[in-house]
XYZ file of C-alpha atoms in Angstrom:
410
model
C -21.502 -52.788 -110.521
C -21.866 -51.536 -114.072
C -20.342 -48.212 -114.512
C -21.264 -45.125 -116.822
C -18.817 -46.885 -119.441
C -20.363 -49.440 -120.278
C -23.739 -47.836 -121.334
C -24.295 -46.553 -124.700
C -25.563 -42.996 -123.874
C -24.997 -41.054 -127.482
C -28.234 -39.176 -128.386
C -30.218 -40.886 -125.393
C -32.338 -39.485 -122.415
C -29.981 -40.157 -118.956
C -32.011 -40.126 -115.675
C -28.750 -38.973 -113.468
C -29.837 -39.028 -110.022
C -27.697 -36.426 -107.818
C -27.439 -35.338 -104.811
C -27.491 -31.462 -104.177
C -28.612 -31.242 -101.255
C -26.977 -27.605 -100.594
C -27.181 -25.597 -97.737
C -29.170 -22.601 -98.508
C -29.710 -19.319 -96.279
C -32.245 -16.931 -96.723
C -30.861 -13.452 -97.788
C -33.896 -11.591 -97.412
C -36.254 -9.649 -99.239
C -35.891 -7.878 -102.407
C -35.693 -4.274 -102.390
C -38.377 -2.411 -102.634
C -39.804 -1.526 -105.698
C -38.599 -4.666 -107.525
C -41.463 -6.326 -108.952
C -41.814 -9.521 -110.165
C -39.256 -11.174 -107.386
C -39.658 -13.930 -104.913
C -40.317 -12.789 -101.290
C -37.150 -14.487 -100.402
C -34.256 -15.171 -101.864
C -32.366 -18.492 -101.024
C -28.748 -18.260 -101.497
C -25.808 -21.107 -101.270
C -23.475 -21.117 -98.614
C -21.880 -24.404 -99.270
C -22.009 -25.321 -103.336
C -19.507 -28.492 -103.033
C -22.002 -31.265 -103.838
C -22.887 -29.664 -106.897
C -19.181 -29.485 -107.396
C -18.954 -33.250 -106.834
C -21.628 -34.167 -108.903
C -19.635 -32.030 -111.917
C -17.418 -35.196 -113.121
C -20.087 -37.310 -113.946
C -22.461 -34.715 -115.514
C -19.696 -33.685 -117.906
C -18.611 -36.937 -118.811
C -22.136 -38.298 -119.933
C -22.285 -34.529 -122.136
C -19.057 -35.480 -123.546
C -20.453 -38.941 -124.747
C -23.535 -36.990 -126.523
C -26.629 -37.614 -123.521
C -29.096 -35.761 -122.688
C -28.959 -35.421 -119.313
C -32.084 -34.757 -117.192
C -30.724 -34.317 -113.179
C -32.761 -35.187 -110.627
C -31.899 -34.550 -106.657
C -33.596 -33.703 -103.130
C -33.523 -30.670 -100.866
C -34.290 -30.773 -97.422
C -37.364 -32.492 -96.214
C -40.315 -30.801 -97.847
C -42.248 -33.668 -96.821
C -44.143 -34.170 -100.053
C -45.125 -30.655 -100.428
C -44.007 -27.846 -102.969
C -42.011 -25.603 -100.473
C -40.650 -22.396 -102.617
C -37.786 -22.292 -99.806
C -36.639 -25.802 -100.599
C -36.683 -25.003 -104.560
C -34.102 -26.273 -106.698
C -33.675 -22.857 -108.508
C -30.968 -21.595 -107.043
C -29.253 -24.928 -107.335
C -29.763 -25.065 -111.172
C -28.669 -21.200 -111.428
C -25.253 -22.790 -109.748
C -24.927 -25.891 -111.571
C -25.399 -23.574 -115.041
C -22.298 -21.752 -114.025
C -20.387 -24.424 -112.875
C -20.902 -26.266 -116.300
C -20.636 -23.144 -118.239
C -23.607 -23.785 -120.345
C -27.357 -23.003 -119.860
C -29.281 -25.587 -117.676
C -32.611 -25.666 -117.963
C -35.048 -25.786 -114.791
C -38.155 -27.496 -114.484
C -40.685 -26.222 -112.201
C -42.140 -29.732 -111.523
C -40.865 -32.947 -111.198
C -42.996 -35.483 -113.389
C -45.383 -32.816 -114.764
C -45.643 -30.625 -117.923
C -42.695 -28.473 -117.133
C -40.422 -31.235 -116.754
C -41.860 -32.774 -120.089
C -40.607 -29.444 -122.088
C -37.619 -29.319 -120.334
C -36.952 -32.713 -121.306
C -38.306 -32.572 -124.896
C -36.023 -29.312 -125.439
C -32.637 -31.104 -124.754
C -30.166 -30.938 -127.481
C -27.531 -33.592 -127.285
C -25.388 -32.614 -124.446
C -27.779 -31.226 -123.009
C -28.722 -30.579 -119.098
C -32.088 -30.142 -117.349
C -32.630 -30.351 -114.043
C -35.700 -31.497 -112.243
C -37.799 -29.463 -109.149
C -36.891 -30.930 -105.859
C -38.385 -34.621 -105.951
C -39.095 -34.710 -102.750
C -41.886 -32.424 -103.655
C -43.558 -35.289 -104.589
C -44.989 -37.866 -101.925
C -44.177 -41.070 -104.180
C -40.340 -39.887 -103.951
C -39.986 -41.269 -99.994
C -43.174 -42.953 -99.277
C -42.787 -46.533 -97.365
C -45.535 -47.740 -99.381
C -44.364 -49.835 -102.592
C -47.497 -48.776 -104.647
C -47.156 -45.315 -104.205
C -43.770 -45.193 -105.008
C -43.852 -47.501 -107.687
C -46.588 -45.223 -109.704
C -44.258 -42.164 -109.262
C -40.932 -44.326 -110.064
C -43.055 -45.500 -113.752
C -43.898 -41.539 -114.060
C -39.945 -40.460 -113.355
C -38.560 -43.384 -115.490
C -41.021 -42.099 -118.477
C -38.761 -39.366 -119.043
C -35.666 -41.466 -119.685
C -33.935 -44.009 -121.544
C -31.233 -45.262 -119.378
C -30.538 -44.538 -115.684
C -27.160 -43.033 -114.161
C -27.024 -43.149 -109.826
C -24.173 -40.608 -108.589
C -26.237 -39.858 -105.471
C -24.244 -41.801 -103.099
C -25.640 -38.985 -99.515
C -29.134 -40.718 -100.705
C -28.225 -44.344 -101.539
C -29.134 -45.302 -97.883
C -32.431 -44.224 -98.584
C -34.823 -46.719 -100.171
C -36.547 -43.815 -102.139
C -38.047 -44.559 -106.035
C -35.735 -42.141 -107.586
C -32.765 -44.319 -105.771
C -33.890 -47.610 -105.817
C -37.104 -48.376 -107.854
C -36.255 -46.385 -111.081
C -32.850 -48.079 -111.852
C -35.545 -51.441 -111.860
C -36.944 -50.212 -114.706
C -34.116 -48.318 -116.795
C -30.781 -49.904 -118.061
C -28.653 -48.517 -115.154
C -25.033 -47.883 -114.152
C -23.382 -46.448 -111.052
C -22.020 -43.137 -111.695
C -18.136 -41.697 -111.201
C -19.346 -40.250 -107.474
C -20.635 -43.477 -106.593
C -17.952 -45.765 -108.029
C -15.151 -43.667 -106.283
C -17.022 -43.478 -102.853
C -17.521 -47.451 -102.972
C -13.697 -47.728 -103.492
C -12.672 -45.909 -100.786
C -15.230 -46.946 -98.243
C -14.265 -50.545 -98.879
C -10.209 -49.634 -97.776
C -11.922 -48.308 -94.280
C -13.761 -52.108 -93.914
C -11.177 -54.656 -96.155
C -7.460 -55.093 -94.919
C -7.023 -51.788 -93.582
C -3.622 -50.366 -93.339
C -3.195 -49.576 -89.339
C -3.433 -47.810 -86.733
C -6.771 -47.088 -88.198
C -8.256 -44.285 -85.878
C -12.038 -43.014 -86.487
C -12.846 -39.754 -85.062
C -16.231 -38.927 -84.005
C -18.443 -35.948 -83.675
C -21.699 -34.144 -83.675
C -24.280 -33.568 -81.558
C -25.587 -37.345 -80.822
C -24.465 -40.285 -79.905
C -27.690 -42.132 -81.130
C -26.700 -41.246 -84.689
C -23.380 -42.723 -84.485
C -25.069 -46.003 -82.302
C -24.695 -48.272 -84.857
C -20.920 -47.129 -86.218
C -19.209 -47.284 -82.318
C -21.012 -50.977 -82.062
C -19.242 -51.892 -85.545
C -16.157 -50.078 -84.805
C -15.248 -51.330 -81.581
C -14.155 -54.835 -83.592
C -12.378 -52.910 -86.439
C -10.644 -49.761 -85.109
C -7.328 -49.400 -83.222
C -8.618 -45.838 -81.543
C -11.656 -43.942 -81.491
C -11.474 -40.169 -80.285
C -15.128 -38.839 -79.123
C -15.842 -35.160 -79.224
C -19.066 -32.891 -80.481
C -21.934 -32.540 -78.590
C -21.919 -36.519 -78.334
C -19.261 -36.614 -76.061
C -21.496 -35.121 -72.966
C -23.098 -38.352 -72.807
C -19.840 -40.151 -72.736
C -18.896 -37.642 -69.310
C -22.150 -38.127 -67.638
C -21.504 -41.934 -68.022
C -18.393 -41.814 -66.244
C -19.850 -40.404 -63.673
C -18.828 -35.956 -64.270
C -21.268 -32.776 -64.090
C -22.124 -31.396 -67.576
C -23.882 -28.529 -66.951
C -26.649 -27.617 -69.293
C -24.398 -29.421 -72.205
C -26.309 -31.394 -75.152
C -27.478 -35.217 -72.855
C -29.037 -38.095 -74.287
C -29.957 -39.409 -71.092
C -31.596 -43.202 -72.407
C -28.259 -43.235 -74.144
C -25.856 -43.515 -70.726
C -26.360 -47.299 -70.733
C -25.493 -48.009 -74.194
C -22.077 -45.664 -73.743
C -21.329 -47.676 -70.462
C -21.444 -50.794 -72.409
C -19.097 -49.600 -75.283
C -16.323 -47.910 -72.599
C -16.246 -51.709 -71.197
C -16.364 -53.393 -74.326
C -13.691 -51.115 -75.879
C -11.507 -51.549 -72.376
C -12.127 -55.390 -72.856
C -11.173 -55.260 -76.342
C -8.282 -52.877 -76.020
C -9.743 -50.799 -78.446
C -8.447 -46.870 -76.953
C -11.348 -44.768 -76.502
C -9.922 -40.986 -76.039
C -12.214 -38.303 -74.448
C -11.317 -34.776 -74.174
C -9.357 -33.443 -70.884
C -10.818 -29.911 -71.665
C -13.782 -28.319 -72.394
C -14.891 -24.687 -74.107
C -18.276 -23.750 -71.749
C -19.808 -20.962 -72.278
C -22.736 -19.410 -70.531
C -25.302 -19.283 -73.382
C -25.435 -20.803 -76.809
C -24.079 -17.905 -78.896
C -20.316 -16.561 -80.229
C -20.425 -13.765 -77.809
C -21.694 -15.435 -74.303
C -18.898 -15.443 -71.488
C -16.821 -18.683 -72.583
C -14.065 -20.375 -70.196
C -12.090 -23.699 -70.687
C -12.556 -25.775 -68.036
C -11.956 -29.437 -67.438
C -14.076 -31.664 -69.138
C -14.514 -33.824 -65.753
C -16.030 -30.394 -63.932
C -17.934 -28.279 -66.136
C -19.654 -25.641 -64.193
C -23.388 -26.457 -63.884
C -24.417 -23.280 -64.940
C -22.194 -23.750 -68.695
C -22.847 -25.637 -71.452
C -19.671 -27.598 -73.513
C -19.625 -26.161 -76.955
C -16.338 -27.283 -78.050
C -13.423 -29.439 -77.004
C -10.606 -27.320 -75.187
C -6.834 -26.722 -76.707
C -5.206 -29.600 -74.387
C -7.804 -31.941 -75.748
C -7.189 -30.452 -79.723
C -3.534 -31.081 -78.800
C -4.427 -34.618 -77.383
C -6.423 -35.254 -80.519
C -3.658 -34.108 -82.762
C -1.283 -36.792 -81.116
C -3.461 -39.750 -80.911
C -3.722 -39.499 -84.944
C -0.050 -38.555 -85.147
C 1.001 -42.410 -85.816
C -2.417 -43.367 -87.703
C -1.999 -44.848 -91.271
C -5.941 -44.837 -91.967
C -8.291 -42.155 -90.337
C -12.367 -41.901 -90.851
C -13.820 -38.247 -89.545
C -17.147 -37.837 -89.018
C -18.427 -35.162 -86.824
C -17.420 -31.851 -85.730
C -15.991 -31.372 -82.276
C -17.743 -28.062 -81.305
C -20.364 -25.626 -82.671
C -17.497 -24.765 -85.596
C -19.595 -22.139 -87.214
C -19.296 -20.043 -84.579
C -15.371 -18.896 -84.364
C -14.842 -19.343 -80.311
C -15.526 -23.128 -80.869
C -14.427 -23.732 -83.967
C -10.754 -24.200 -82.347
C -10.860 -28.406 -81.546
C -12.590 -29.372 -85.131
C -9.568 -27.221 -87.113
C -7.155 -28.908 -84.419
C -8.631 -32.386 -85.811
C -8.925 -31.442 -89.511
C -5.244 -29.939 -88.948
C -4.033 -33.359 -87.264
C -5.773 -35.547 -90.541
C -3.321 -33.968 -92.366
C 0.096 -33.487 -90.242
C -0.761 -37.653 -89.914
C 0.137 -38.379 -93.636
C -2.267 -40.920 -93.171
C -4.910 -42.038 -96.044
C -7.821 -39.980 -94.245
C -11.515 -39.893 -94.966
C -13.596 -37.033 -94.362
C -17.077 -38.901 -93.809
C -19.307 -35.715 -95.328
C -21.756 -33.857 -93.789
C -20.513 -30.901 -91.240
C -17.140 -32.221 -91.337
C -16.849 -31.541 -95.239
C -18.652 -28.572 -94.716
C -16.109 -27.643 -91.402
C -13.051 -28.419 -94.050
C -14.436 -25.828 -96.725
C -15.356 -23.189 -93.767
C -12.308 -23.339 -91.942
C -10.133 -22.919 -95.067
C -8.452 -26.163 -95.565
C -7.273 -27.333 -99.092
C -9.561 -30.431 -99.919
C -6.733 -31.716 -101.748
C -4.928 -31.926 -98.266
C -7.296 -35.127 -97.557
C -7.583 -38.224 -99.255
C -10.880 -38.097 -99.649
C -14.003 -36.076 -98.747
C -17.269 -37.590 -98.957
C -20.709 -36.146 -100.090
C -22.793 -38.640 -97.797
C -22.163 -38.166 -94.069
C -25.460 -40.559 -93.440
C -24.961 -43.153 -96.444
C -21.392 -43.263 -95.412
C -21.631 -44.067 -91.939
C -24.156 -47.210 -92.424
C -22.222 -48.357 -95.243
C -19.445 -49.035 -92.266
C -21.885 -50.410 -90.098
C -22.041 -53.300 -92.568
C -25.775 -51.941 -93.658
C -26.870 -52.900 -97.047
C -27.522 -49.571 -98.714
C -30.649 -49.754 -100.978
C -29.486 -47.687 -103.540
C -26.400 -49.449 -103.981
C -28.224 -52.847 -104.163
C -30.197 -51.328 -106.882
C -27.031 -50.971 -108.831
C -25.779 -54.058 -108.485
C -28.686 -55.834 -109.205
């Protein structure tokens, strides 16, 4: 895979494709009597992609590019959804950088033609949200072609640092680099290297710890998992499922019922195996899903049928805490309550806390859990690594082939 140093950028238009795919929260209105202001006004909660994506960005300025960024926000679905605007991103990313950024208010279209046509070397535009645009994720090949030749137009030479969309086989991730000089960039490379120590001659015990609200999305992981892992410790909403498999009450807790078969088979593959499957021993229920319903621990084999499970309970954060004690390699994907909310935020900072007291190399597989470590207060530097692409990352261990990393090697 070609990296960022071994293009000749100096002076040259560089496609960098991104991801900064933020969380944004609606503040509200404008006062009144402000003219000239959006209804709303979307506001960051959680800027550490854009952070991420800083490295790269800089180092292609430092070699004398102009650099035209190009990401996704949400799932506009092909429509121009003010809400899902990149504005507030590029308003970030300018203050990050410490230099003006200009923002196009289209993605192929006039604005994004000036935007482009003004860059100075070292220079930094970035693009509308492409997924304004229904070329960027159609399934068709034509479609997305015609709007991959309209977003390579604007470039010379393509850069891919988006590694949360590289499991997407979108034109601005896999059909542009076809048609620019490409290279991976420094997000990408990095992310490669240290996904490859979690699936090449890991250093054990390697212990994964899983979270989140569904056990379909992590299907595919478990099934690869249960031949690689020493230990795999279940909690989030996706270890209901788990509960009502072995047979326990869980009240009005998150169920994928046409998922109890599937978990059945991996508790007797893992037991078969002797790969150690650890489920909590407690449960946080609470009577309603909010911070201040009536909340109990109970145990996670009889959860009241009028409660729903919205985090794992202290014995189980202290059970947790112990089964990564030994580990030498630990993957984390997955929250182990409703974290946002402070009553069940207790068992994920009880598993971020345990990453750490492990000394082990640990990987923070994106998504909530990066945004859990940054809410919660932890030091990033405390992990090994923290990844930007919860989704990309977890198929890359299923032994997927990612499209947008194909395209890079190609």
């Amino acid at each position: 895979m070609r990296t960022i140093d071994d293009l000749d950028v100096a002076g040259r238009r560089v496609l960098l494709r991104a991801d900064l795919n933020v969380p944004l929260q609606d503040s509200g209105p404008p006062p009144e009597g402000v003219e000239g202001r959006p209804s709303t006004t979307m506001r960051i909660t959680d800027d550490g992609r854009i952070r991420a994506s800083l490295p790269t960005i800089e180092a292609l300025r430092a070699r004398g590019a102009k650099v035209i960024v190009c990401a996704h926000l949400g799932r506009p679905k092909g429509e121009a959804k003010p809400e899902l605007s990149l504005a507030p991103v590029a308003a970030r990313l300018g203050e990050l950088l410490g230099t003006e950024v200009a923002f196009a208010t289209d993605v192929v279209g006039d604005s994004a033609r000036a935007a482009v046509g003004g860059l100075a070397d070292g220079g930094v535009a970035l693009l509308e949200n492409l997924r304004f645009e229904p070329g960027e994720t159609s399934k068709d090949d034509a479609e997305r072609g015609a709007f991959a030749d309209r977003l390579a137009a604007l470039a010379e030479v393509y850069v891919g640092d988006g590694f949360g969309a590289v499991h997407r086989k979108h034109a601005s991730v896999y059909d542009v680099p076809e048609r620019l000089p490409h290279a991976a960039g420094g997000l990408i490379v990095a992310e490669v290297e240290v996904l490859r120590k979690l699936t090449e001659d890991v250093e054990r015990p390697y212990v994964v710890a899983l979270g989140g609200s569904k056990v379909s999305d992590k299907l595919g992981v478990i099934d690869n998992l249960l031949g690689k892992a020493d230990r795999i410790l279940i909690g989030g909403g996706m270890v209901f499922t788990f509960l009502k498999a072995q047979g326990h009450e869980v009240g009005g807790s998150l169920l994928e019922e046409d998922q109890l078969g599937t978990v059945r088979e991996y508790l007797r593959r893992a037991e078969e195996t002797g790969v150690e499957f650890v489920l909590p021993v407690d449960i946080v229920a609470a009577t309603a899903f909010a911070a201040d319903a009536d909340h109990d621990v109970v145990p996670a084999d009889a959860i009241p049928a009028d409660r729903l499970g919205l985090d794992i309970g202290p014995e189980s954060g202290k059970l947790f805490a112990a089964r990564l004690a030994d580990a030498r390699t630990v993957f984390w994907n997955g929250p182990m309550g409703v974290f946002e909310m402070e009553p069940y935020s207790h068992g994920t900072r009880a598993v971020a806390q345990g990453l750490i007291d492990s000394g082990a190399f640990t990987v923070v597989g994106g998504g909530d859990s990066a945004a859990a470590v940054r809410l919660l207060g932890f030091d990033e530097a405390a992990f090994s690594h923290i990844s930007t692409g919860g989704g990309a990352s977890l198929e890359y261990l299923e032994g997927k082939t990612l499209p947008g990393l194909q395209a890079l090697e190609d």
